[in-house]
Coordinates of C-alpha atoms and ligand atoms in Angstrom, one line a residue:
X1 CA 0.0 0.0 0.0
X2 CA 1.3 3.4 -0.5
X3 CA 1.3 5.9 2.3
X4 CA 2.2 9.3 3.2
X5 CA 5.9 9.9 4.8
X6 CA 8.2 12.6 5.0
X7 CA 11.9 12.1 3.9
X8 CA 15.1 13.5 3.6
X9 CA 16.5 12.6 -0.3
X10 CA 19.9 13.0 0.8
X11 CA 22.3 14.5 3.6
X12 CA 21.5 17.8 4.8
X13 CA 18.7 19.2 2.4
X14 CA 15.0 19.6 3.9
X15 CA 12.6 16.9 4.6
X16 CA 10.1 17.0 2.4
X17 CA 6.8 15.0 1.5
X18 CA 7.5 11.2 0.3
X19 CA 5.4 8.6 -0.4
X20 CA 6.7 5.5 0.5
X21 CA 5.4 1.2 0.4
X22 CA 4.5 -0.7 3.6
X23 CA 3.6 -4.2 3.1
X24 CA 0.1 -6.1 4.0
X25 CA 1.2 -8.2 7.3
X26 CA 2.8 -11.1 7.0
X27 CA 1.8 -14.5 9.5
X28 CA 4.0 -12.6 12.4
X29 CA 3.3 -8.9 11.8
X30 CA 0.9 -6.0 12.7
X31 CA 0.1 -3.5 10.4
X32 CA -0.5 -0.1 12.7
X33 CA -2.0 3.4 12.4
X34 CA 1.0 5.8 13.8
X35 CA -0.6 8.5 15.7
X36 CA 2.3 10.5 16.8
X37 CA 6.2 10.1 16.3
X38 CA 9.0 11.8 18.4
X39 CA 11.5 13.5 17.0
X40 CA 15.3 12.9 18.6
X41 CA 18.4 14.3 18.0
X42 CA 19.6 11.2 16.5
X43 CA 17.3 11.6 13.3
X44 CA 19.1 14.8 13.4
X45 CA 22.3 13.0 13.7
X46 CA 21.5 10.4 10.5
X47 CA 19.8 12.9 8.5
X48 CA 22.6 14.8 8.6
X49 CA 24.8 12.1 8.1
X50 CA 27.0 13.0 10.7
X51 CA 27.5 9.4 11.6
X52 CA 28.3 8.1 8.0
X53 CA 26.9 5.5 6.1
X54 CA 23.4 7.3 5.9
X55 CA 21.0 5.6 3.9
X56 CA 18.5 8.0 1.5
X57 CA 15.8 9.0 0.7
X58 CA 16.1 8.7 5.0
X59 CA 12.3 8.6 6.1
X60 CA 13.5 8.9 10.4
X61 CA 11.6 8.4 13.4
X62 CA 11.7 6.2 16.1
X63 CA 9.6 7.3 18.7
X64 CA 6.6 5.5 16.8
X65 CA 3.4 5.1 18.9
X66 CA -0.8 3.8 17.2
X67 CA -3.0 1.7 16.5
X68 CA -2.8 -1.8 15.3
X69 CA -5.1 -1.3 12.3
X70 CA -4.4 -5.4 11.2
X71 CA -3.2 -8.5 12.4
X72 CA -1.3 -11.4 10.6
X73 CA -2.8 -15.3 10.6
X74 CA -0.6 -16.1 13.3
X75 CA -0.3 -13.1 15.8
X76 CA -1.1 -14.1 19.1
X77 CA -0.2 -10.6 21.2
X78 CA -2.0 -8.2 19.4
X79 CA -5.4 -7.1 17.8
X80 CA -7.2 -5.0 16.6
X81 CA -7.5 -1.4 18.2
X82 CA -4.4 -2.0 20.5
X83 CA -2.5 0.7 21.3
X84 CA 1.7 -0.4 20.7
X85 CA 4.7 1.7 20.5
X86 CA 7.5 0.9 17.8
X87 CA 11.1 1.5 19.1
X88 CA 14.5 2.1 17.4
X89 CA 15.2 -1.6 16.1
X90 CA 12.2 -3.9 14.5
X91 CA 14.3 -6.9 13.8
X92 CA 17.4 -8.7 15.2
X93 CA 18.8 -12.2 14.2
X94 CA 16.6 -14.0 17.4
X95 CA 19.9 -16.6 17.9
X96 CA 22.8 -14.5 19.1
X97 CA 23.3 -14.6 23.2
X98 CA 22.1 -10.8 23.1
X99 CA 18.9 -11.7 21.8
X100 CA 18.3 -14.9 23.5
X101 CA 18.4 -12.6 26.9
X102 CA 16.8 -9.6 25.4
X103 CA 19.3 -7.4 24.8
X104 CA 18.2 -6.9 20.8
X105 CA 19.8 -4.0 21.0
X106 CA 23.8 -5.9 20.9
X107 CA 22.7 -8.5 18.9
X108 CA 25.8 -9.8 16.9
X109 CA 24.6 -9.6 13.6
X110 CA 23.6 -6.2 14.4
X111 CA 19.9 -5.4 15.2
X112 CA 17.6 -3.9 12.0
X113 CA 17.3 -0.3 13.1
X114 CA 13.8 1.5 12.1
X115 CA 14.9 3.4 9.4
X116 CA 18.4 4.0 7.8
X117 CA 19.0 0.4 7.5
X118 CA 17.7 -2.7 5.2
X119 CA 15.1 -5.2 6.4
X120 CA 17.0 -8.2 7.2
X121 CA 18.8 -10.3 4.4
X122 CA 17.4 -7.7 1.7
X123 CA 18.0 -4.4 0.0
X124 CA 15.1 -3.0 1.0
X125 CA 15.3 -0.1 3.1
X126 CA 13.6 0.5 6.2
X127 CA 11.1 3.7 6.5
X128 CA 10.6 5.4 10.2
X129 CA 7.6 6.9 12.0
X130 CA 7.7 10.3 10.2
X131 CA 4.6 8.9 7.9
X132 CA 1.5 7.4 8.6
X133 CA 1.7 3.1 9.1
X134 CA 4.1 0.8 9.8
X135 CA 4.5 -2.9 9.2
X136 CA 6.1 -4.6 12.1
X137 CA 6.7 -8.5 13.5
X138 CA 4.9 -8.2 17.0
X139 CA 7.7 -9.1 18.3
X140 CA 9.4 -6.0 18.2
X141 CA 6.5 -4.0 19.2
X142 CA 5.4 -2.8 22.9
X143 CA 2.5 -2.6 24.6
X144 CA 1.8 1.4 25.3
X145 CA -0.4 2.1 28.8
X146 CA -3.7 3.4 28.2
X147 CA -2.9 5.8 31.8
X148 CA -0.2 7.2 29.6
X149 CA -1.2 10.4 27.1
X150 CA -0.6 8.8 23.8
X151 CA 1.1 11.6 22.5
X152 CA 3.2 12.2 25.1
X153 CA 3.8 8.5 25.5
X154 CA 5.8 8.5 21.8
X155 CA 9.3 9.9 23.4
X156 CA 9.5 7.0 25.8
X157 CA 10.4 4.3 22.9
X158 CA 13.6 6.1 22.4
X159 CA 14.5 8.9 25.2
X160 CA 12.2 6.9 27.6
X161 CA 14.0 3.1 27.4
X162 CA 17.9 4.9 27.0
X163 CA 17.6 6.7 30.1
X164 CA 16.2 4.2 32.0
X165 CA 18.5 1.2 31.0
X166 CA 21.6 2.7 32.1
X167 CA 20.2 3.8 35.8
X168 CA 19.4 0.1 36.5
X169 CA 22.0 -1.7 34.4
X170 CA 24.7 0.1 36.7
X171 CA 22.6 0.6 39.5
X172 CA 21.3 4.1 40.3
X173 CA 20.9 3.4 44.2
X174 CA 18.1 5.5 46.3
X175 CA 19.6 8.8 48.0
X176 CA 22.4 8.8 45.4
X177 CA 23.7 12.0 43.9
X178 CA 23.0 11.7 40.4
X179 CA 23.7 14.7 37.8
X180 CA 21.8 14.5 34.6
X181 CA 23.9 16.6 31.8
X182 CA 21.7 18.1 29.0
X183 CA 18.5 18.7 29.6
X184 CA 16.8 17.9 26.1
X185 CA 14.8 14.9 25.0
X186 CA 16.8 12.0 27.1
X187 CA 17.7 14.2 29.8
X188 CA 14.3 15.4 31.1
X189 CA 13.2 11.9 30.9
X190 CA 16.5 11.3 33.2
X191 CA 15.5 13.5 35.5
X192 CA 12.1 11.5 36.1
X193 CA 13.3 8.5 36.0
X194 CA 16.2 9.6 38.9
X195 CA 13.3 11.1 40.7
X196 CA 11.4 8.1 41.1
X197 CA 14.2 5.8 41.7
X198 CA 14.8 7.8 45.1
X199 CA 17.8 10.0 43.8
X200 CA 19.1 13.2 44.7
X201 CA 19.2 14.9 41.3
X202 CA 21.1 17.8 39.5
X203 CA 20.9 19.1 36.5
X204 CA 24.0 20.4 34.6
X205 CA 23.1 22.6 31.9
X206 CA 24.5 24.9 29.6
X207 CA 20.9 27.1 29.6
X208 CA 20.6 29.3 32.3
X209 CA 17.4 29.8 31.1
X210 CA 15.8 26.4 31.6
X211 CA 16.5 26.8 35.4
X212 CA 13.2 27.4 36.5
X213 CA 11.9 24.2 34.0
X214 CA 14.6 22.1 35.4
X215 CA 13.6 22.4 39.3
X216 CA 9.6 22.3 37.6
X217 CA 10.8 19.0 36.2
X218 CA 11.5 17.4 39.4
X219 CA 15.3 18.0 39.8
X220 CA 16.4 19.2 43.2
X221 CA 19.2 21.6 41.9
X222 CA 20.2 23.2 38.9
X223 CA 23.6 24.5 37.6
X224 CA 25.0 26.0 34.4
X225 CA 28.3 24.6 33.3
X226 CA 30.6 27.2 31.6
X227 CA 33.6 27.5 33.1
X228 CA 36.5 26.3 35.6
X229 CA 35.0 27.6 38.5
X230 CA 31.2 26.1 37.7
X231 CA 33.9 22.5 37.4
X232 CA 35.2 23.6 40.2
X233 CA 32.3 23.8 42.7
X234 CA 31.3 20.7 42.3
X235 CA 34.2 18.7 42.2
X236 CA 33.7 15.0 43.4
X237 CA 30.0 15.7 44.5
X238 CA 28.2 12.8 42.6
X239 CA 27.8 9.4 42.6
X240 CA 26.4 9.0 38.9
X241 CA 26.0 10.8 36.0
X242 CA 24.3 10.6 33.1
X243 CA 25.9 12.4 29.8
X244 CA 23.2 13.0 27.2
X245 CA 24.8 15.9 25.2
X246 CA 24.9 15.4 21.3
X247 CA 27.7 18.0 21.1
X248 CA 31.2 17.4 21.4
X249 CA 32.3 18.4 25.1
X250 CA 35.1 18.0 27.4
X251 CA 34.3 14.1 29.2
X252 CA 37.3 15.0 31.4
X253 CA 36.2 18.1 32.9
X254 CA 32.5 16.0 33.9
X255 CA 34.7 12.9 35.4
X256 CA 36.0 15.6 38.5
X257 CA 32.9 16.1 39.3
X258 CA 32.4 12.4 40.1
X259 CA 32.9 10.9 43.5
X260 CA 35.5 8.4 44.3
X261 CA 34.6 5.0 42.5
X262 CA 31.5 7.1 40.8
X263 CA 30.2 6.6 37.1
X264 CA 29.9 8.4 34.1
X265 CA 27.3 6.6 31.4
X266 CA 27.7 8.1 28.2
X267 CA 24.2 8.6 26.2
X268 CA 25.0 11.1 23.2
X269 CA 26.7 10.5 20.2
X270 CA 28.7 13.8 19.2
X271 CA 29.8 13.3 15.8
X272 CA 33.7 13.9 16.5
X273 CA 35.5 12.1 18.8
X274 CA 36.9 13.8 22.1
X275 CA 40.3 13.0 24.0
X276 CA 39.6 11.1 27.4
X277 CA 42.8 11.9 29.6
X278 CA 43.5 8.7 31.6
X279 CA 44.4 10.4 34.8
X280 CA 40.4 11.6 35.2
X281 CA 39.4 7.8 36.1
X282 CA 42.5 6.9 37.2
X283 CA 43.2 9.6 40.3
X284 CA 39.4 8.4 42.1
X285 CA 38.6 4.9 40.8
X286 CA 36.4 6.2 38.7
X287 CA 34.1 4.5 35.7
X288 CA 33.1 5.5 32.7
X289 CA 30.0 3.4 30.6
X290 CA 28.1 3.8 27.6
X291 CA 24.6 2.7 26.9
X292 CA 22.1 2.5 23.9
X293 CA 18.4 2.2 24.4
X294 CA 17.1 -0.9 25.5
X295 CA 16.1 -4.7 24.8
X296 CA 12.2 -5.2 24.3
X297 CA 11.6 -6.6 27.9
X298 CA 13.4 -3.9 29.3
X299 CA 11.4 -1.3 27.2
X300 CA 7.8 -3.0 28.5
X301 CA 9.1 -2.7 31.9
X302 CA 10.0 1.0 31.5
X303 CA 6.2 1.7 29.8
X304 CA 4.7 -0.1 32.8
X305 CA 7.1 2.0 35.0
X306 CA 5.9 4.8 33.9
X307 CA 2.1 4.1 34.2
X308 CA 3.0 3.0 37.3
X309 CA 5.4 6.2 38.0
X310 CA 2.4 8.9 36.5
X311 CA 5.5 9.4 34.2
X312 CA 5.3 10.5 30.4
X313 CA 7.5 13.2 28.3
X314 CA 6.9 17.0 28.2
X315 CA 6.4 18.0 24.7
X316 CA 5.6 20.1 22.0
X317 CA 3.2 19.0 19.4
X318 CA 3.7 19.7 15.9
X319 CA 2.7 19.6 12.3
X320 CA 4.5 17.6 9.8
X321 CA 5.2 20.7 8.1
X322 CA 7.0 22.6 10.8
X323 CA 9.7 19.4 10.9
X324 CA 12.7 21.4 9.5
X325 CA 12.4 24.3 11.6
X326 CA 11.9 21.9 14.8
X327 CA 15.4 20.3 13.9
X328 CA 16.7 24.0 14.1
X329 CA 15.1 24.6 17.4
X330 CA 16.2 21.7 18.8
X331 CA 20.1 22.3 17.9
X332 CA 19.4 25.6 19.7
X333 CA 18.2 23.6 22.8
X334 CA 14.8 25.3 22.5
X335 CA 12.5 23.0 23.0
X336 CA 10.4 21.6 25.8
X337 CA 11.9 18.6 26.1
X338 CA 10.7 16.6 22.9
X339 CA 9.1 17.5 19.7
X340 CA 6.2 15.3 18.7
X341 CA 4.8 14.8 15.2
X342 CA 0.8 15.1 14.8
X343 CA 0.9 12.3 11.9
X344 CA -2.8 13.8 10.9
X345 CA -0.8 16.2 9.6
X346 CA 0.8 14.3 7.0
X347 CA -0.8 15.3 3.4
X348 CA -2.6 12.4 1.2
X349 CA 0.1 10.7 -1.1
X350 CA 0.1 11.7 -4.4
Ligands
NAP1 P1 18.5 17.1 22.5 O1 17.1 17.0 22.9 O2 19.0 18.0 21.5 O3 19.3 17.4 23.9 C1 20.7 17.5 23.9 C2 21.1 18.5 25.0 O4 22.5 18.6 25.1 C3 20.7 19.9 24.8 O5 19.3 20.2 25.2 C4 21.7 20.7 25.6 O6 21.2 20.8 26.9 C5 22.9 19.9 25.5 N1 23.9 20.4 24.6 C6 23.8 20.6 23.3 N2 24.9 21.1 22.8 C7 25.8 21.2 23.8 C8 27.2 21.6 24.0 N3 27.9 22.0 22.9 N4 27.7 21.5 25.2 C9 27.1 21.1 26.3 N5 25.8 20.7 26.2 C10 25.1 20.7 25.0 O7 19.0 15.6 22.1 P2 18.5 14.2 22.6 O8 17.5 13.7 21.7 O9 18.2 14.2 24.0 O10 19.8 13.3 22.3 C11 21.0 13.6 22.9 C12 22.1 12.7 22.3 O11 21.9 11.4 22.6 C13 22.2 12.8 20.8 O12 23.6 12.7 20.5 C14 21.5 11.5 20.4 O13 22.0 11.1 19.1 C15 21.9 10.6 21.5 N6 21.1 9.4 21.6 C16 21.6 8.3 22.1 C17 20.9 7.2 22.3 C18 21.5 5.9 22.8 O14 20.9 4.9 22.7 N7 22.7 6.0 23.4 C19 19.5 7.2 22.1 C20 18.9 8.4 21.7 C21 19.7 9.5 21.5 P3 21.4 22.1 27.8 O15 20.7 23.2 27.1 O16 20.8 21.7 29.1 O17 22.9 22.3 28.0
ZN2 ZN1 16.4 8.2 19.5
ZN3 ZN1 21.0 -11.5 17.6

């Protein structure tokens, strides 16, 4: 069937309306209605092609959240009317260790991202949530809360699931100090998430003016980061912190402000690398981890978390049309905290 999208037809020119194939379901598959799609930085990031490799005409979007519109033969999670989030992946090889324990994300033959890669064993490219339905094995597709807004539900499949992996894979504790660095799309949802894990959070920011937003949010203190003296202040005074910039930045300057055998879990992917000087995890025993999103189990526990939690994104809702000038705002850090796309807004395909 041919629906309505918006792509980018190559690296750094403006999306622009697409109309693109999704297949009837297959045996395994759902077909579903997308209702809203967040926009993160990292379809920024691939539209851009700042990571390399880009695939185009790039339809992104991985935030996907709907309907399920249609059912294969043989689906036995899903029907009709459900409402189901799609992720960043919607495939993996199934026989790796990573997949066997639900870690899709690592599998070893690399998982099949949403868009910007090829559906397994083929050449056919995969389209995002930036269009109006999506064909999807139900394995790869979550159960969204009804208690959640559905629109404000979208950012969790991405922001939601990479924040929350890291603070129980290394094991936020209650009454830690936790500092949550950039506060955009994964950091706001960092914030909640340290909040109701029991965690005494900061927020390091480079915006003096989202201050009053940040201590709004939930976080108990708030501090822009510019120069050796802000480092300086708050030298070894956390146990944790999350790093969600997309920017290149100085790691080392961040590790001082970690405790004695503290962590640093890297979130963002700035397109150029940045020197790491041994002597700022050597000096305090410190650690520094990375993390991407999430398995599937791991991403249905976060969505129950957050019904659970009253927890959902703060966004702004927009049209289809007003995509390009949201990627502007966004590298400006002006937004509040996540752009969501209205798919209604998507015009008939030609
Ligand atoms: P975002 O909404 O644009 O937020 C990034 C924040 O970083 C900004 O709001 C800003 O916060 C801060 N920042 C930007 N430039 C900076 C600079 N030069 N120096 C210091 N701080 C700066 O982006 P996002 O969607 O949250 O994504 C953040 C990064 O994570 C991106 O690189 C994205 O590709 C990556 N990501 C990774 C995963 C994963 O699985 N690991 C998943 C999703 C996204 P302040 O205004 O508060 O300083
Ligand atoms: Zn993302
Ligand atoms: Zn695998």
């Amino acid at each position: 069937m041919k629906i309505s999208a918006y792509a980018a037809a190559a690296a750094k020119v403006p999306l622009a309306p697409h109309a693109i194939e999704r297949r009837e379901p297959g045996p395994h598959e759902v077909l579903i209605d997308i209702r809203y799609c967040g926009v993160c930085h990292s379809d920024l990031h691939q539209v851009r092609d700042e990571w390399g490799g880009s695939i185009f005409p790039m339809v992104p979007g991985h935030e996907i959240v709907g309907h399920v519109a249609k059912v294969g033969a043989h689906v036995a999670r899903f029907k009709v009317g459900d409402t189901v989030g799609v992720g960043c992946f919607i495939d993996s090889c199934r026989e790796c260790e990573q997949c066997k324990t639900g870690e899709e994300q690592f599998c070893e033959q690399g998982m099949t991202g949403t868009y910007n890669a090829y559906e397994r064993g083929t050449q056919t490219p995969t389209y995002g949530g930036y269009s109006t339905r999506i064909t999807v094995n139900e394995d790869y597709v979550l159960r969204v809360p009804e208690s959640i807004p559905l629109d404000r539900a979208a950012p969790l499949l991405c922001a939601g699931i990479t924040t929350y992996s890291p603070l129980r894979h290394y094991g936020l504790k209650k009454g830690d100090k936790l500092a949550v660095v950039g506060l955009g799309g994964l950091g706001h949802m960092a914030v909640k998430f340290g909040r109701a894990m029991g965690a005494e959070v900061t927020v390091l920011s480079t915006s003096e003016s989202k201050r009053e937003a940040a201590l709004e949010l939930g976080a108990h203190a708030f501090a822009v980061m510019r120069d050796k003296e802000d480092f300086k202040a708050l030298s070894k005074r956390f146990d944790f912190i999350i790093d969600s910039v997309s920017a290149p930045h100085d790691y080392n300057a961040y590790l001082s402000l970690l405790k004695t055998d503290g962590i640093m879990v890297l979130l963002g992917i700035p397109e150029r690398p940045v020197p790491l000087a041994a002597g700022s995890l050597v000096t305090q025993r410190r650690k520094l981890g990375g993390s991407m999103i999430g398995g599937i189990r791991e991403t249905q526990e976060m969505l129950d978390f957050c019904a659970e939690h009253g927890i959902a994104s703060d966004i702004e809702l927009i049209d289809i049309a007003d995509i390009n000038e949201a990627y502007e705002r966004m590298l400006k850090g002006d937004v509040r905290y996540r752009f969501v796309i209205d798919t209604t807004t998507l015009p008939e395909p030609a």
